[in-house]
Tab-separated table of C-alpha atoms in Angstrom:
chain	number	residue	atom	x	y	z
A	186	MET	CA	0.000	0.000	0.000
A	187	THR	CA	1.971	2.963	-1.293
A	188	VAL	CA	-0.576	5.578	-2.349
A	189	ALA	CA	-1.973	8.456	-0.273
A	190	ILE	CA	-5.083	10.068	-1.730
A	191	ILE	CA	-5.520	13.652	-0.537
A	192	THR	CA	-8.577	15.735	-1.340
A	193	GLY	CA	-8.155	19.498	-1.296
A	194	ALA	CA	-4.484	18.779	-1.956
A	195	ALA	CA	-3.575	22.351	-2.915
A	196	GLY	CA	-5.100	23.829	0.233
A	197	LEU	CA	-3.325	24.566	3.479
A	198	ILE	CA	-3.817	21.202	5.189
A	199	GLY	CA	-3.898	19.125	2.013
A	200	SER	CA	-0.604	20.513	0.735
A	201	GLU	CA	1.111	20.018	4.088
A	202	ALA	CA	-0.155	16.418	4.103
A	203	ALA	CA	1.043	15.898	0.529
A	204	LEU	CA	4.558	17.130	1.314
A	205	HIS	CA	4.731	15.116	4.523
A	206	PHE	CA	3.540	11.774	3.208
A	207	GLY	CA	5.300	12.264	-0.115
A	208	GLY	CA	8.464	12.857	1.867
A	209	LEU	CA	7.947	9.504	3.581
A	210	GLY	CA	7.998	7.738	0.225
A	211	LEU	CA	4.285	7.422	-0.523
A	212	ASP	CA	2.981	8.244	-3.986
A	213	VAL	CA	0.620	11.156	-3.451
A	214	VAL	CA	-2.540	11.467	-5.520
A	215	GLY	CA	-4.019	14.928	-5.106
A	216	MET	CA	-7.607	15.940	-5.883
A	217	ASP	CA	-8.255	19.687	-6.090
A	218	ASN	CA	-10.214	21.809	-8.573
A	219	ASP	CA	-9.420	25.182	-6.941
A	220	MET	CA	-12.970	25.732	-5.666
A	221	ARG	CA	-11.441	28.109	-3.131
A	222	ARG	CA	-11.146	30.616	-5.988
A	223	VAL	CA	-14.920	30.247	-6.539
A	224	PHE	CA	-15.602	30.739	-2.845
A	225	PHE	CA	-13.250	33.652	-2.135
A	226	GLY	CA	-12.080	35.124	-5.433
A	227	ALA	CA	-8.570	35.345	-6.858
A	228	ASP	CA	-6.964	35.940	-3.443
A	229	GLY	CA	-8.325	32.605	-2.269
A	230	SER	CA	-6.981	30.613	-5.197
A	231	THR	CA	-4.715	27.689	-4.353
A	232	ASP	CA	-3.313	27.217	-7.859
A	233	TRP	CA	0.047	28.675	-6.798
A	234	ASN	CA	0.244	26.004	-4.103
A	235	ARG	CA	-0.542	23.225	-6.568
A	236	GLN	CA	2.378	24.391	-8.684
A	237	ARG	CA	4.598	24.407	-5.597
A	238	LEU	CA	3.584	20.831	-4.771
A	239	GLN	CA	4.303	19.601	-8.277
A	240	ALA	CA	7.694	21.300	-8.269
A	241	GLN	CA	8.735	19.957	-4.861
A	242	LEU	CA	7.383	16.411	-5.142
A	243	GLY	CA	7.954	15.860	-8.849
A	244	GLY	CA	6.987	12.372	-9.962
A	245	ALA	CA	5.836	11.458	-6.447
A	246	TYR	CA	2.791	13.696	-6.944
A	247	THR	CA	-0.077	13.152	-9.393
A	248	HIS	CA	-2.725	15.858	-9.573
A	249	PHE	CA	-6.354	15.452	-10.624
A	250	ASP	CA	-8.498	18.528	-11.272
A	251	LEU	CA	-11.468	16.691	-9.801
A	252	ASP	CA	-14.586	17.903	-7.984
A	253	ILE	CA	-15.550	15.706	-5.026
A	254	ARG	CA	-19.212	16.299	-5.925
A	255	ASP	CA	-18.643	14.213	-9.078
A	256	ARG	CA	-19.463	10.811	-7.620
A	257	ASP	CA	-18.638	8.752	-10.693
A	258	GLU	CA	-15.217	10.365	-11.162
A	259	VAL	CA	-14.364	9.933	-7.484
A	260	MET	CA	-15.316	6.248	-7.679
A	261	ARG	CA	-13.225	5.789	-10.819
A	262	LEU	CA	-10.187	7.425	-9.261
A	263	PHE	CA	-10.287	5.201	-6.189
A	264	ALA	CA	-10.870	2.112	-8.328
A	265	ARG	CA	-7.821	3.029	-10.401
A	266	TYR	CA	-5.523	2.732	-7.375
A	267	GLY	CA	-7.523	0.136	-5.419
A	268	ASN	CA	-5.601	-1.828	-2.810
A	269	ASP	CA	-2.486	0.302	-3.359
A	270	ILE	CA	-4.219	3.043	-1.377
A	271	GLY	CA	-2.744	3.112	2.116
A	272	LEU	CA	-4.154	6.425	3.354
A	273	VAL	CA	-6.969	8.860	2.572
A	274	VAL	CA	-6.786	12.421	3.893
A	275	HIS	CA	-10.018	14.289	3.192
A	276	THR	CA	-9.540	18.052	3.533
A	277	ALA	CA	-11.638	19.396	0.618
A	278	ALA	CA	-14.459	21.605	1.886
A	279	GLN	CA	-16.393	24.832	1.687
A	280	PRO	CA	-15.087	26.430	4.926
A	281	SER	CA	-16.982	29.700	5.447
A	282	HIS	CA	-20.072	30.471	7.562
A	283	ASP	CA	-20.896	33.558	5.545
A	284	TRP	CA	-20.437	31.975	2.125
A	285	ALA	CA	-22.594	28.966	3.069
A	286	ALA	CA	-25.542	31.171	3.981
A	287	GLY	CA	-25.568	32.605	0.457
A	288	ASP	CA	-25.451	29.238	-1.320
A	289	PRO	CA	-26.545	26.421	1.018
A	290	PHE	CA	-26.988	23.892	-1.800
A	291	THR	CA	-23.365	24.139	-2.902
A	292	ASP	CA	-22.154	24.195	0.685
A	293	PHE	CA	-24.012	20.985	1.534
A	294	ASP	CA	-23.117	19.284	-1.728
A	295	VAL	CA	-19.411	19.953	-1.169
A	296	ASN	CA	-19.192	19.332	2.569
A	297	ALA	CA	-21.715	16.572	3.189
A	298	VAL	CA	-22.355	14.857	-0.151
A	299	GLY	CA	-18.743	15.222	-1.265
A	300	THR	CA	-17.603	13.559	1.945
A	301	LEU	CA	-20.053	10.711	1.401
A	302	ASN	CA	-18.721	10.256	-2.143
A	303	VAL	CA	-15.147	9.958	-0.893
A	304	LEU	CA	-16.130	7.649	1.967
A	305	GLN	CA	-18.055	5.255	-0.256
A	306	ALA	CA	-15.269	5.172	-2.823
A	307	CYS	CA	-12.833	4.329	-0.043
A	308	ARG	CA	-15.129	1.625	1.315
A	309	VAL	CA	-15.485	-0.008	-2.111
A	310	SER	CA	-11.889	0.219	-3.314
A	311	SER	CA	-9.640	0.503	-0.236
A	312	PRO	CA	-11.539	-0.458	2.932
A	313	THR	CA	-8.398	-0.991	5.027
A	314	ALA	CA	-6.928	2.451	4.321
A	315	PRO	CA	-7.038	4.817	7.318
A	316	PHE	CA	-9.477	7.644	6.533
A	317	VAL	CA	-8.599	11.012	8.074
A	318	PHE	CA	-11.257	13.749	7.965
A	319	THR	CA	-10.641	17.414	8.755
A	320	SER	CA	-13.816	18.254	10.605
A	321	THR	CA	-14.286	21.461	12.608
A	322	ASN	CA	-15.117	22.741	16.064
A	323	LYS	CA	-18.180	24.325	14.438
A	324	VAL	CA	-19.924	20.957	14.822
A	325	TYR	CA	-20.536	22.161	18.397
A	326	GLY	CA	-22.459	25.148	17.033
A	327	ASP	CA	-22.667	28.068	19.418
A	328	ARG	CA	-22.861	25.732	22.424
A	329	PRO	CA	-19.472	27.025	23.683
A	330	ASN	CA	-21.076	30.466	24.060
A	331	CYS	CA	-23.193	29.035	26.887
A	332	LEU	CA	-20.099	28.498	29.010
A	333	PRO	CA	-19.532	30.880	31.951
A	334	LEU	CA	-17.124	33.424	30.501
A	335	VAL	CA	-15.268	36.266	32.165
A	336	GLU	CA	-14.172	39.416	30.298
A	337	ARG	CA	-10.492	40.296	30.685
A	338	ASP	CA	-8.549	43.266	29.342
A	339	THR	CA	-7.737	41.662	25.983
A	340	ARG	CA	-9.776	38.461	25.891
A	341	TRP	CA	-12.697	36.437	27.124
A	342	GLU	CA	-11.778	33.586	29.448
A	343	ILE	CA	-13.661	30.683	30.958
A	344	GLU	CA	-14.578	30.892	34.620
A	345	PRO	CA	-11.722	29.534	36.780
A	346	GLY	CA	-12.282	26.000	38.016
A	347	HIS	CA	-14.734	25.061	35.255
A	348	THR	CA	-14.516	21.508	33.940
A	349	TYR	CA	-13.365	22.943	30.577
A	350	GLN	CA	-10.708	25.252	32.036
A	351	TYR	CA	-8.016	23.292	30.162
A	352	GLY	CA	-10.070	23.177	26.979
A	353	ILE	CA	-13.362	21.890	25.590
A	354	ARG	CA	-13.609	18.111	25.365
A	355	GLU	CA	-15.484	15.872	22.948
A	356	ASP	CA	-18.239	15.333	25.541
A	357	MET	CA	-19.754	18.735	24.721
A	358	SER	CA	-23.190	18.281	23.117
A	359	ILE	CA	-23.673	19.193	19.457
A	360	ASP	CA	-27.493	19.340	19.772
A	361	THR	CA	-30.069	22.131	20.307
A	362	CYS	CA	-27.814	25.014	19.351
A	363	LEU	CA	-27.172	27.324	16.396
A	364	HIS	CA	-24.624	25.862	13.991
A	365	SER	CA	-24.785	28.064	10.882
A	366	VAL	CA	-25.440	26.433	7.513
A	367	PHE	CA	-21.744	25.620	7.214
A	368	GLY	CA	-21.667	24.052	10.667
A	369	ALA	CA	-24.670	21.892	9.841
A	370	SER	CA	-23.109	20.559	6.632
A	371	LYS	CA	-19.928	19.716	8.525
A	372	VAL	CA	-21.949	17.959	11.238
A	373	ALA	CA	-23.503	15.787	8.523
A	374	ALA	CA	-20.062	14.945	7.141
A	375	ASP	CA	-18.578	14.348	10.607
A	376	VAL	CA	-21.354	11.959	11.637
A	377	MET	CA	-21.145	10.090	8.327
A	378	VAL	CA	-17.399	9.578	8.754
A	379	GLN	CA	-18.086	8.173	12.222
A	380	GLU	CA	-20.850	5.964	10.848
A	381	TYR	CA	-18.671	4.463	8.134
A	382	GLY	CA	-16.271	3.578	10.917
A	383	ARG	CA	-18.813	2.024	13.248
A	384	TYR	CA	-21.193	0.470	10.714
A	385	PHE	CA	-18.635	-0.766	8.164
A	386	ASP	CA	-15.666	-1.122	10.543
A	387	LEU	CA	-13.464	1.298	8.606
A	388	PRO	CA	-10.486	2.976	10.303
A	389	THR	CA	-11.819	6.564	10.356
A	390	ALA	CA	-11.069	9.630	12.452
A	391	CYS	CA	-12.723	13.054	12.644
A	392	PHE	CA	-10.282	15.766	13.676
A	393	ARG	CA	-12.346	18.687	14.968
A	394	GLY	CA	-9.993	21.605	14.555
A	395	GLY	CA	-10.265	25.192	15.665
A	396	THR	CA	-8.045	27.601	13.749
A	397	LEU	CA	-5.965	25.491	11.360
A	398	THR	CA	-3.205	27.691	10.054
A	399	GLY	CA	0.230	28.023	8.536
A	400	PRO	CA	2.325	30.005	6.053
A	401	GLN	CA	0.749	28.427	2.940
A	402	HIS	CA	-2.772	29.645	3.767
A	403	SER	CA	-4.575	31.399	0.906
A	404	ALA	CA	-6.220	33.597	3.497
A	405	ALA	CA	-9.339	35.668	2.755
A	406	GLN	CA	-11.710	37.773	4.843
A	407	LEU	CA	-14.297	35.000	5.016
A	408	HIS	CA	-11.832	32.298	6.037
A	409	GLY	CA	-8.335	32.097	7.484
A	410	PHE	CA	-8.264	34.148	10.710
A	411	LEU	CA	-4.557	34.334	11.574
A	412	GLY	CA	-3.412	34.302	7.961
A	413	TYR	CA	-5.784	37.120	7.088
A	414	VAL	CA	-4.657	39.214	10.077
A	415	MET	CA	-1.033	38.905	8.992
A	416	LYS	CA	-1.888	39.463	5.337
A	417	CYS	CA	-3.704	42.702	6.223
A	418	ALA	CA	-0.844	43.796	8.476
A	419	MET	CA	1.740	43.234	5.754
A	420	SER	CA	-0.268	44.626	2.830
A	421	ARG	CA	-1.832	47.503	4.828
A	422	THR	CA	-5.301	46.235	3.941
A	423	PRO	CA	-8.099	47.499	6.239
A	424	TYR	CA	-9.204	44.819	8.700
A	425	THR	CA	-12.611	44.600	10.397
A	426	ILE	CA	-13.235	43.065	13.821
A	427	PHE	CA	-16.745	41.655	14.097
A	428	GLY	CA	-18.253	41.924	17.591
A	429	TYR	CA	-17.420	40.752	21.113
A	430	GLY	CA	-15.013	43.649	21.584
A	431	GLY	CA	-12.427	41.794	19.500
A	432	LYS	CA	-11.820	39.663	22.585
A	433	GLN	CA	-13.118	36.404	21.110
A	434	VAL	CA	-10.504	33.684	21.601
A	435	ARG	CA	-9.308	31.009	19.183
A	436	ASP	CA	-6.772	28.280	19.664
A	437	ALA	CA	-4.510	27.887	16.652
A	438	ILE	CA	-2.690	24.799	15.411
A	439	HIS	CA	0.086	24.931	12.835
A	440	CYS	CA	-0.592	22.695	9.845
A	441	ALA	CA	2.643	20.774	10.519
A	442	ASP	CA	1.475	19.890	14.039
A	443	LEU	CA	-1.876	18.742	12.656
A	444	ILE	CA	-0.242	16.561	10.000
A	445	SER	CA	1.950	15.077	12.714
A	446	ALA	CA	-1.292	13.986	14.407
A	447	PHE	CA	-2.571	12.537	11.121
A	448	ASP	CA	0.694	10.603	10.809
A	449	ARG	CA	0.248	9.080	14.267
A	450	PHE	CA	-3.248	7.921	13.407
A	451	TRP	CA	-2.119	6.517	10.045
A	452	ARG	CA	0.571	4.402	11.685
A	453	VAL	CA	-1.723	3.020	14.407
A	454	PRO	CA	-5.301	3.537	13.161
A	455	ARG	CA	-8.434	3.157	15.237
A	456	VAL	CA	-12.098	2.850	14.265
A	457	ALA	CA	-14.629	5.729	14.319
A	458	GLU	CA	-12.578	8.072	16.452
A	459	VAL	CA	-13.418	11.705	17.194
A	460	TYR	CA	-10.757	14.129	18.361
A	461	ASN	CA	-10.808	17.792	19.267
A	462	ILE	CA	-7.497	19.019	17.920
A	463	GLY	CA	-5.983	22.476	18.125
A	464	GLY	CA	-3.540	24.747	19.826
A	465	GLY	CA	-5.152	24.227	23.217
A	466	ARG	CA	-3.724	26.167	26.117
A	467	PHE	CA	-0.325	26.128	24.382
A	468	SER	CA	-1.312	28.231	21.353
A	469	ASN	CA	-4.270	30.600	21.438
A	470	CYS	CA	-5.129	34.295	21.185
A	471	SER	CA	-7.951	36.781	20.882
A	472	VAL	CA	-8.455	38.873	17.760
A	473	ILE	CA	-7.006	42.007	19.333
A	474	GLU	CA	-4.091	40.000	20.726
A	475	ALA	CA	-3.405	38.698	17.207
A	476	ILE	CA	-3.455	42.250	15.850
A	477	THR	CA	-1.014	43.375	18.534
A	478	LEU	CA	1.343	40.507	17.695
A	479	ALA	CA	1.093	41.209	13.956
A	480	GLU	CA	1.927	44.876	14.535
A	481	LYS	CA	4.932	43.876	16.639
A	482	ILE	CA	6.224	41.454	14.004
A	483	THR	CA	5.675	43.782	11.018
A	484	ARG	CA	6.717	46.877	12.984
A	485	GLN	CA	3.812	48.842	11.620
A	486	GLU	CA	0.319	49.712	12.804
A	487	MET	CA	-2.635	47.924	11.266
A	488	ASP	CA	-5.573	49.770	9.746
A	489	TRP	CA	-8.468	48.155	11.571
A	490	SER	CA	-12.027	49.060	12.479
A	491	TYR	CA	-14.721	47.572	14.686
A	492	SER	CA	-18.249	46.420	13.888
A	493	GLU	CA	-20.675	45.749	16.740
A	494	THR	CA	-22.304	42.967	14.701
A	495	ASN	CA	-20.731	39.603	15.380
A	496	ARG	CA	-20.790	36.800	12.840
A	497	THR	CA	-23.759	34.464	13.295
A	498	GLY	CA	-22.785	31.466	15.397
A	499	ASP	CA	-19.298	32.826	16.042
A	500	HIS	CA	-17.567	31.384	19.104
A	501	ILE	CA	-16.742	33.843	21.871
A	502	TRP	CA	-14.203	31.470	23.407
A	503	TRP	CA	-12.780	28.323	21.892
A	504	ILE	CA	-9.854	26.484	23.345
A	505	GLY	CA	-9.972	22.768	22.658
A	506	ASP	CA	-8.673	19.980	24.854
A	507	ASN	CA	-6.292	17.660	22.963
A	508	GLY	CA	-6.290	15.182	25.828
A	509	ARG	CA	-8.181	12.390	24.098
A	510	PHE	CA	-5.825	12.308	21.125
A	511	ALA	CA	-2.730	12.702	23.304
A	512	GLY	CA	-3.968	9.835	25.460
A	513	HIS	CA	-4.246	7.558	22.439
A	514	TYR	CA	-0.969	8.785	20.899
A	515	PRO	CA	1.261	9.882	23.787
A	516	GLY	CA	4.271	10.660	21.566
A	517	TRP	CA	2.491	13.548	19.829
A	518	ARG	CA	2.953	17.142	20.940
A	519	LEU	CA	2.510	20.699	19.692
A	520	GLU	CA	5.617	22.472	18.424
A	521	HIS	CA	4.311	25.919	17.298
A	522	ASN	CA	2.506	28.641	19.242
A	523	VAL	CA	0.728	31.722	17.896
A	524	ASP	CA	3.859	33.890	17.967
A	525	ASP	CA	5.789	31.228	16.028
A	526	ILE	CA	2.980	30.870	13.489
A	527	LEU	CA	2.624	34.606	12.789
A	528	THR	CA	6.380	35.062	12.538
A	529	GLU	CA	6.642	32.214	10.034
A	530	MET	CA	3.764	33.683	8.007
A	531	PHE	CA	5.562	37.028	7.898
A	532	GLU	CA	8.851	35.518	6.768
A	533	ALA	CA	7.314	33.136	4.216
A	534	ASN	CA	4.994	35.644	2.536
A	535	ALA	CA	7.184	38.720	2.121
A	536	GLU	CA	6.769	38.598	-1.643
A	537	ARG	CA	3.100	37.575	-1.792
A	538	TRP	CA	1.671	39.914	0.852
A	539	SER	CA	3.917	42.955	1.247
A	540	GLY	CA	2.249	46.251	0.409
């Protein structure tokens, strides 16, 4: 089994996975039709990253300009490689709350139906291949906003002594709360990935990430929090904070740390697992803290403004607890914090983002 199939291969997580597993000697088959350009315009395009992958991996990388909504083509691709498939990393998605509300059919077709297409193709052609799914903390909807929060000078924090003081665990309910259209489509995909594990005994895992980030992010206003902050800081693009005083908190995980987790699961797979995965208490910040860090790194003030209207379903405070995954894979650990991530973004994107 020498082939890794990666959907959304030219995106942030997909490209990091391609480079990692290609570097381990697997033949990487990438599926990506640059839908991010459709979602977010030219700035969101990942075509530059596809070219980078092809240049760095050479013959170890085969690219297919394939839409995961095309069930027949997905089935044919998996059948082509069959039992040679040793890993499936499914990262392709429509990732924006705001975009989903404007076109719920496309959002659901990409996130939910597309995931089903990839799952079924895997079940038919390569049922022993570990199936890694990049889910999202938005499956919890706005349930985290019901937690007892305390306002600090630069951030919201959870009440000291709360059971989630070290981060939100997988035992948080996903029911009876506001998810957003995007969140609902990702719930459908998440539950289906679990079901294919439990019902068909496939080695699947849902990784429910918070802010997934890194220097290769094609950041846009509607998606890519830390990347977009740094992009605006470097290019002197006006930035808007939406609600909560800019004190809403996100944990942030570098794409390399996330792929390291995927690697651990691939080597010792389990069935129908669900993991909250993110920066946890090690790597997190509020919006205004991120702006302050970006200004420090770029040595220039950002042009930002504030809107009282928060995004629908937006989390006020999200720090995830990685304890379940770390308990199953005790050798894994985070290597990058928010300061590291923003500094790397600044250094890696001098040519792309400088104003």
